[in-house]
Amino acid sequence: MATMNFGGVQETVVTRDEFPLSRAAEVLKNETIAVIGYGVQGPGQALNLRDNGFSVIIGQRKNSKSWDKAVADGWVPDRTLFEIEEACQKGSIIQFLLSDAGQIELWPTVRRHLTPGKALYFSHGFGITYKEKTGIVPPADVDVILVAPKGSGTSLRRLFVAGRGLNSSFAVFQDATGRARERVIALGIGVGSGYLFETDFRKEVFSDLTGERGTLMGAIQGIFAAQYQVLREQGHTPSEAFNETVEELTQSLMPLVAENGMDWMYANCSTTAQRAPFLRPMFAQKLPVFQKLYAEVANGNEAQRSIDANSKPDYRACLERELAELRESEMWQAGATVRKLRPENKE
Ligand SMILES: NC(=O)c1ccc[n+]([C@@H]2O[C@H](COP(=O)([O-])OP(=O)(O)OC[C@H]3O[C@@H](n4cnc5c(N)ncnc54)[C@H](OP(=O)(O)O)[C@@H]3O)[C@@H](O)[C@H]2O)c1
């Protein structure tokens, strides 16, 4: 553990310097890690763990695209790829990486195989925190732990392959064996995390739902669509509106923010652009929106909305319709053309 200064606040974090892969291998040397679910997080975490030398098996329902994807990724039926129940039985660590709605449905199956000393691992605090809604209450004699990579499983894998790493939070909800902490940190390192910061299950789910409904997914599309519409209503072409709203942000500005921070990005803009955040501060307008959002997450309303939507039998079909509407909107169709015109995509 290393104590570091984050903007004046001391935090204790874990990096690969204090907890190298060799130590993770030692901690997990007798474990079979059963990754349950081969959706988005499942492949990212399982492949990184496998490439890092851990003993990993997959639990996935048959006759599905995810099963076929697992086979294509080199998991071998009846050796390293099993039906969910069989994998739960074989694993000493059960990584519960089904969708949150899938976790509710499969909980009785997983529960049956949580024998004393095993570890139940989540990548989201949802199931445990909203236990009144999910029914997920683990027995007292297993470790209950969490590693939540801060990003898509696809990015987790891509960054790992590129020799980089997504940061992850980690938490111990229940330490039955006295080894929960070393197990969870070893797994966090094993899945290819950049650095690990500690949280608890409640804080993880509250920050995650606020983040994805806020800046990461909800607010960003709302801001894009509103600005695009205003520019279009005022007679700007799709090309101008899209470039001014999305392309400039993703291609030019966010990479600069990622590299050296917002102040550095501003310092590398025109003097007129530099005035924008100071002449027209958006913070005061946005603060109440985010405060209300957090309250809705903390009181469970947002979780209930998700469970209700995700549990519908036609969820996938509805999602496809919603995504198609977004994809076919003028703004994202304009985006498809703009992407084609990027020099690296031509020829
Ligand atoms: N997406 C991310 O990048 C991300 C990031 C951080 C944390 N997390 C967390 O990681 C966990 C997994 O998320 P995910 O995004 O990987 O989920 P996902 O892509 O929706 O994964 C779905 C997986 O669950 C299976 N599944 C769903 N319902 C099922 C059911 N009723 N019975 C059996 N299998 C079922 C799917 O199998 P089929 O293909 O057969 O339907 C698939 O293997 C969640 O707790 C999530 O919050 C995700």
XYZ file of C-alpha atoms and ligand atoms in Angstrom:
395
model
C 0.000 0.000 0.000
C 1.257 3.476 -0.828
C -0.055 6.671 0.733
C -0.219 9.434 -1.818
C -1.429 12.990 -2.055
C -4.528 13.338 -4.257
C -5.105 17.077 -4.535
C -4.253 17.651 -0.884
C -6.059 14.548 0.427
C -3.945 11.593 1.578
C -5.174 8.297 0.176
C -3.757 4.819 0.503
C -3.701 2.954 -2.788
C -2.185 -0.238 -4.190
C 0.087 -0.311 -7.211
C 1.978 -3.098 -8.900
C 5.134 -1.809 -7.177
C 3.920 -2.798 -3.702
C 1.888 -5.763 -4.888
C 3.576 -7.249 -7.958
C 2.084 -9.983 -10.072
C 4.449 -12.509 -8.460
C 2.824 -11.817 -5.078
C -0.656 -12.136 -6.601
C 0.389 -15.495 -8.066
C 1.550 -16.653 -4.631
C -1.722 -15.568 -2.962
C -3.899 -17.291 -5.576
C -1.716 -20.331 -6.283
C -4.259 -22.846 -4.981
C -7.373 -21.123 -6.310
C -9.564 -21.907 -9.276
C -11.134 -18.684 -10.466
C -14.576 -19.292 -12.015
C -15.622 -16.331 -14.123
C -19.409 -16.537 -14.389
C -20.720 -14.684 -17.428
C -18.948 -13.973 -20.688
C -20.594 -10.668 -21.625
C -18.390 -7.558 -21.514
C -16.512 -7.691 -18.183
C -16.239 -11.491 -18.216
C -13.953 -11.733 -21.270
C -11.809 -8.756 -20.249
C -11.129 -10.051 -16.757
C -10.897 -13.749 -17.667
C -8.457 -13.272 -20.553
C -6.238 -10.928 -18.531
C -6.195 -13.379 -15.608
C -5.405 -16.271 -17.960
C -2.598 -14.352 -19.663
C -1.238 -13.455 -16.223
C -0.923 -17.180 -15.464
C -3.869 -17.804 -13.122
C -6.067 -20.876 -13.155
C -9.323 -19.671 -14.727
C -12.497 -21.385 -15.894
C -15.606 -19.852 -17.458
C -19.260 -20.454 -16.537
C -21.614 -19.464 -19.325
C -25.008 -20.727 -20.477
C -24.818 -22.789 -23.659
C -26.489 -22.021 -26.980
C -25.677 -18.338 -26.808
C -23.406 -15.952 -28.657
C -21.395 -15.491 -25.464
C -20.666 -19.241 -25.330
C -19.475 -19.147 -28.954
C -17.351 -16.109 -28.194
C -15.754 -17.946 -25.271
C -14.906 -20.887 -27.559
C -13.475 -18.480 -30.137
C -11.313 -16.941 -27.374
C -9.756 -20.329 -26.681
C -11.815 -21.625 -23.727
C -12.337 -25.345 -24.145
C -15.742 -26.938 -23.369
C -15.561 -29.344 -20.419
C -11.981 -28.291 -19.655
C -12.074 -24.548 -19.090
C -15.632 -23.711 -20.231
C -18.710 -25.037 -18.412
C -22.361 -24.410 -17.771
C -22.786 -21.855 -14.975
C -23.671 -24.361 -12.267
C -20.717 -26.642 -12.982
C -18.274 -23.733 -12.980
C -19.686 -22.511 -9.645
C -19.138 -25.947 -8.208
C -15.521 -26.143 -9.476
C -14.430 -22.601 -8.584
C -12.932 -21.604 -5.237
C -13.390 -17.969 -6.251
C -16.662 -17.217 -8.020
C -16.513 -14.049 -10.086
C -20.175 -13.149 -10.492
C -20.097 -11.220 -13.762
C -23.603 -11.670 -15.092
C -25.658 -8.589 -15.857
C -27.218 -7.243 -12.667
C -30.639 -8.653 -13.656
C -28.995 -12.006 -14.526
C -27.398 -12.073 -11.071
C -30.813 -11.871 -9.423
C -32.098 -14.764 -11.519
C -29.031 -16.992 -11.063
C -28.456 -16.234 -7.382
C -30.083 -19.449 -6.049
C -27.753 -21.496 -8.307
C -24.623 -19.638 -7.222
C -25.708 -19.690 -3.571
C -25.880 -23.501 -3.609
C -22.173 -23.736 -4.398
C -20.886 -21.178 -1.908
C -19.302 -23.684 0.427
C -17.230 -22.482 3.406
C -13.990 -20.716 2.523
C -14.891 -19.825 -1.039
C -14.886 -16.218 -2.216
C -17.773 -14.495 -3.965
C -16.467 -11.686 -6.153
C -18.438 -8.862 -7.753
C -17.491 -6.026 -10.093
C -20.366 -3.874 -8.889
C -21.834 -3.207 -5.459
C -25.380 -3.405 -6.834
C -26.464 -6.920 -5.840
C -25.267 -6.641 -2.235
C -26.192 -3.002 -1.583
C -29.762 -3.286 -2.854
C -30.236 -6.721 -1.265
C -33.902 -6.024 -0.437
C -34.501 -5.737 -4.183
C -32.060 -8.399 -5.422
C -32.340 -11.056 -2.707
C -28.540 -11.530 -2.813
C -27.478 -12.345 0.760
C -24.337 -14.521 0.907
C -23.722 -17.028 3.684
C -21.482 -15.867 6.553
C -18.673 -18.370 5.920
C -17.497 -17.065 2.520
C -15.457 -14.006 1.619
C -17.408 -11.344 -0.257
C -15.165 -9.052 -2.266
C -15.250 -6.596 -5.151
C -12.967 -5.332 -7.880
C -14.639 -2.762 -10.131
C -12.576 -1.715 -13.141
C -13.369 1.869 -14.034
C -14.332 1.193 -17.613
C -15.637 -1.280 -20.120
C -14.342 -4.848 -20.188
C -13.317 -4.111 -23.763
C -11.048 -1.287 -22.592
C -9.724 -3.443 -19.735
C -8.559 -5.997 -22.307
C -7.299 -3.506 -24.896
C -5.237 -1.570 -22.367
C -3.820 -4.794 -20.909
C -2.750 -5.978 -24.362
C -1.153 -2.574 -24.943
C 0.804 -2.912 -21.696
C -1.338 -0.314 -19.920
C -4.118 -0.696 -17.333
C -7.516 0.623 -16.224
C -7.729 1.704 -12.600
C -10.092 -0.273 -10.363
C -11.701 0.122 -6.981
C -11.690 -2.773 -4.515
C -13.691 -3.617 -1.410
C -14.145 -6.290 1.217
C -17.748 -6.729 2.370
C -17.174 -9.875 4.381
C -13.929 -11.491 5.514
C -14.690 -15.051 6.570
C -11.293 -16.589 5.921
C -8.980 -13.831 7.147
C -7.629 -13.814 3.572
C -10.295 -11.679 1.887
C -8.096 -8.634 1.621
C -5.095 -10.351 0.063
C -7.404 -12.323 -2.213
C -9.154 -9.222 -3.512
C -5.964 -7.233 -4.054
C -4.366 -10.193 -5.836
C -7.414 -10.447 -8.106
C -7.358 -6.702 -8.758
C -3.739 -6.943 -9.865
C -4.489 -10.172 -11.764
C -7.261 -8.662 -13.902
C -4.771 -6.065 -15.101
C -5.692 -2.993 -13.070
C -3.586 0.145 -13.230
C -3.768 1.136 -9.569
C -6.338 0.026 -6.991
C -8.200 2.326 -4.609
C -10.310 1.138 -1.711
C -14.050 1.620 -1.414
C -17.036 -0.205 0.061
C -19.952 -1.811 -1.778
C -22.342 1.099 -1.114
C -19.903 3.788 -2.196
C -19.024 1.771 -5.284
C -22.611 1.496 -6.456
C -23.552 5.066 -5.521
C -20.557 6.542 -7.379
C -20.918 4.164 -10.321
C -24.626 4.799 -10.915
C -24.133 8.545 -10.465
C -21.176 8.510 -12.844
C -22.824 6.539 -15.616
C -26.143 8.368 -15.394
C -24.180 11.618 -15.092
C -21.104 12.591 -17.049
C -20.185 9.245 -18.566
C -23.379 8.167 -20.325
C -26.485 10.181 -19.524
C -25.305 13.771 -19.374
C -22.819 13.480 -22.209
C -25.401 12.357 -24.778
C -27.863 14.960 -23.448
C -25.313 17.751 -23.824
C -24.291 16.558 -27.304
C -27.893 16.313 -28.520
C -28.943 19.698 -27.092
C -25.985 21.598 -28.565
C -26.278 19.793 -31.911
C -29.979 20.647 -32.123
C -29.428 24.344 -31.353
C -26.726 24.596 -34.012
C -28.918 22.816 -36.567
C -31.961 24.988 -35.737
C -29.784 28.025 -36.354
C -28.920 26.846 -39.846
C -25.521 25.219 -39.303
C -24.748 22.173 -41.438
C -24.572 18.689 -39.883
C -20.853 18.722 -40.577
C -20.344 21.964 -38.694
C -22.660 20.981 -35.839
C -21.077 17.530 -35.393
C -17.505 18.746 -35.580
C -18.205 21.532 -33.090
C -20.034 19.191 -30.696
C -18.433 15.750 -30.797
C -15.470 15.397 -33.117
C -13.437 18.241 -31.664
C -14.071 16.941 -28.167
C -13.091 13.327 -28.813
C -10.278 13.897 -31.297
C -8.628 17.010 -29.974
C -9.619 18.115 -26.503
C -10.188 14.973 -24.405
C -6.842 13.441 -25.365
C -5.224 16.676 -24.133
C -7.238 16.542 -20.879
C -6.259 12.886 -20.419
C -2.615 13.721 -20.970
C -2.171 16.708 -18.682
C -5.437 17.961 -17.220
C -8.094 20.557 -18.004
C -5.914 23.601 -17.280
C -3.326 22.353 -19.763
C -6.001 21.811 -22.412
C -7.244 25.389 -21.844
C -3.688 26.667 -22.036
C -3.420 25.056 -25.475
C -6.597 26.693 -26.851
C -7.189 30.051 -28.455
C -7.486 32.979 -26.063
C -11.194 33.318 -26.945
C -11.823 29.651 -26.131
C -9.859 30.035 -22.915
C -12.406 32.567 -21.672
C -15.326 30.120 -22.036
C -15.193 28.387 -18.652
C -14.625 31.675 -16.833
C -17.168 33.871 -18.658
C -19.878 31.247 -18.859
C -19.507 28.903 -15.884
C -21.826 25.906 -16.176
C -21.037 24.553 -12.709
C -23.814 26.344 -10.801
C -26.436 25.116 -13.282
C -25.232 21.548 -13.223
C -24.692 21.125 -9.465
C -28.390 20.714 -8.534
C -28.850 18.217 -11.387
C -26.089 16.023 -9.990
C -27.237 16.465 -6.373
C -30.712 15.255 -7.364
C -29.212 12.366 -9.315
C -27.127 11.221 -6.335
C -30.183 11.381 -4.053
C -32.156 9.182 -6.477
C -29.312 6.660 -6.506
C -28.940 6.685 -2.720
C -32.675 6.191 -2.059
C -32.778 3.160 -4.373
C -35.188 4.624 -6.964
C -32.608 4.503 -9.714
C -31.753 0.867 -8.915
C -35.441 -0.055 -9.011
C -35.833 1.611 -12.420
C -32.870 -0.394 -13.728
C -34.130 -3.686 -12.319
C -37.619 -3.076 -13.745
C -36.256 -2.263 -17.207
C -33.557 -4.942 -17.294
C -35.826 -7.739 -16.074
C -38.370 -7.375 -18.888
C -38.346 -10.398 -21.187
C -38.144 -8.124 -24.229
C -35.278 -6.083 -22.737
C -32.806 -6.930 -25.517
C -35.347 -6.142 -28.258
C -36.218 -2.782 -26.629
C -32.535 -1.955 -26.259
C -31.949 -2.757 -29.932
C -34.762 -0.363 -30.872
C -33.387 2.383 -28.615
C -29.860 1.948 -29.955
C -31.124 1.904 -33.537
C -32.961 5.186 -32.936
C -29.773 6.730 -31.590
C -27.669 5.294 -34.406
C -30.121 6.538 -37.032
C -30.401 10.039 -35.554
C -28.992 12.729 -37.786
C -26.239 13.568 -35.311
C -24.784 10.043 -35.149
C -25.317 9.434 -38.861
C -23.350 12.631 -39.459
C -20.772 11.164 -37.085
C -20.474 7.995 -39.171
C -19.641 10.110 -42.212
C -17.195 12.257 -40.252
C -15.416 9.115 -39.010
C -15.127 7.802 -42.564
C -13.442 11.048 -43.539
C -10.735 10.796 -40.874
C -7.466 10.480 -42.799
C -6.566 7.270 -40.997
C -9.863 5.693 -42.128
C -9.530 6.608 -45.788
C -8.291 4.210 -48.495
N -19.748 -3.427 -18.754
C -18.695 -3.011 -18.106
O -17.768 -2.613 -18.717
C -18.611 -3.061 -16.608
C -17.662 -2.262 -15.969
C -17.469 -2.427 -14.603
C -18.268 -3.334 -13.926
N -19.238 -4.053 -14.568
C -20.035 -5.027 -13.836
O -19.676 -6.334 -14.266
C -20.802 -7.192 -14.195
C -21.035 -7.800 -15.549
O -21.374 -6.773 -16.451
P -21.313 -6.913 -18.014
O -21.461 -5.558 -18.572
O -20.185 -7.759 -18.412
O -22.690 -7.681 -18.246
P -23.269 -8.137 -19.635
O -22.378 -7.824 -20.755
O -24.665 -7.687 -19.689
O -23.120 -9.700 -19.388
C -24.110 -10.468 -19.559
C -23.673 -11.883 -19.165
O -24.645 -12.356 -18.291
C -25.256 -13.497 -18.899
N -26.669 -13.496 -18.494
C -27.514 -12.440 -18.428
N -28.720 -12.838 -17.983
C -28.610 -14.174 -17.764
C -29.506 -15.148 -17.286
N -30.765 -14.837 -16.961
N -29.064 -16.412 -17.176
C -27.800 -16.750 -17.510
N -26.902 -15.860 -17.965
C -27.311 -14.591 -18.090
C -25.047 -13.298 -20.391
O -25.184 -14.489 -21.061
P -25.867 -14.509 -22.526
O -24.892 -13.851 -23.453
O -26.093 -15.930 -22.763
O -27.140 -13.698 -22.414
C -23.605 -12.775 -20.378
O -22.693 -13.792 -20.152
C -21.967 -6.327 -13.706
O -22.043 -6.439 -12.315
C -21.530 -4.933 -14.084
O -22.143 -3.953 -13.301
C -19.406 -3.943 -15.905
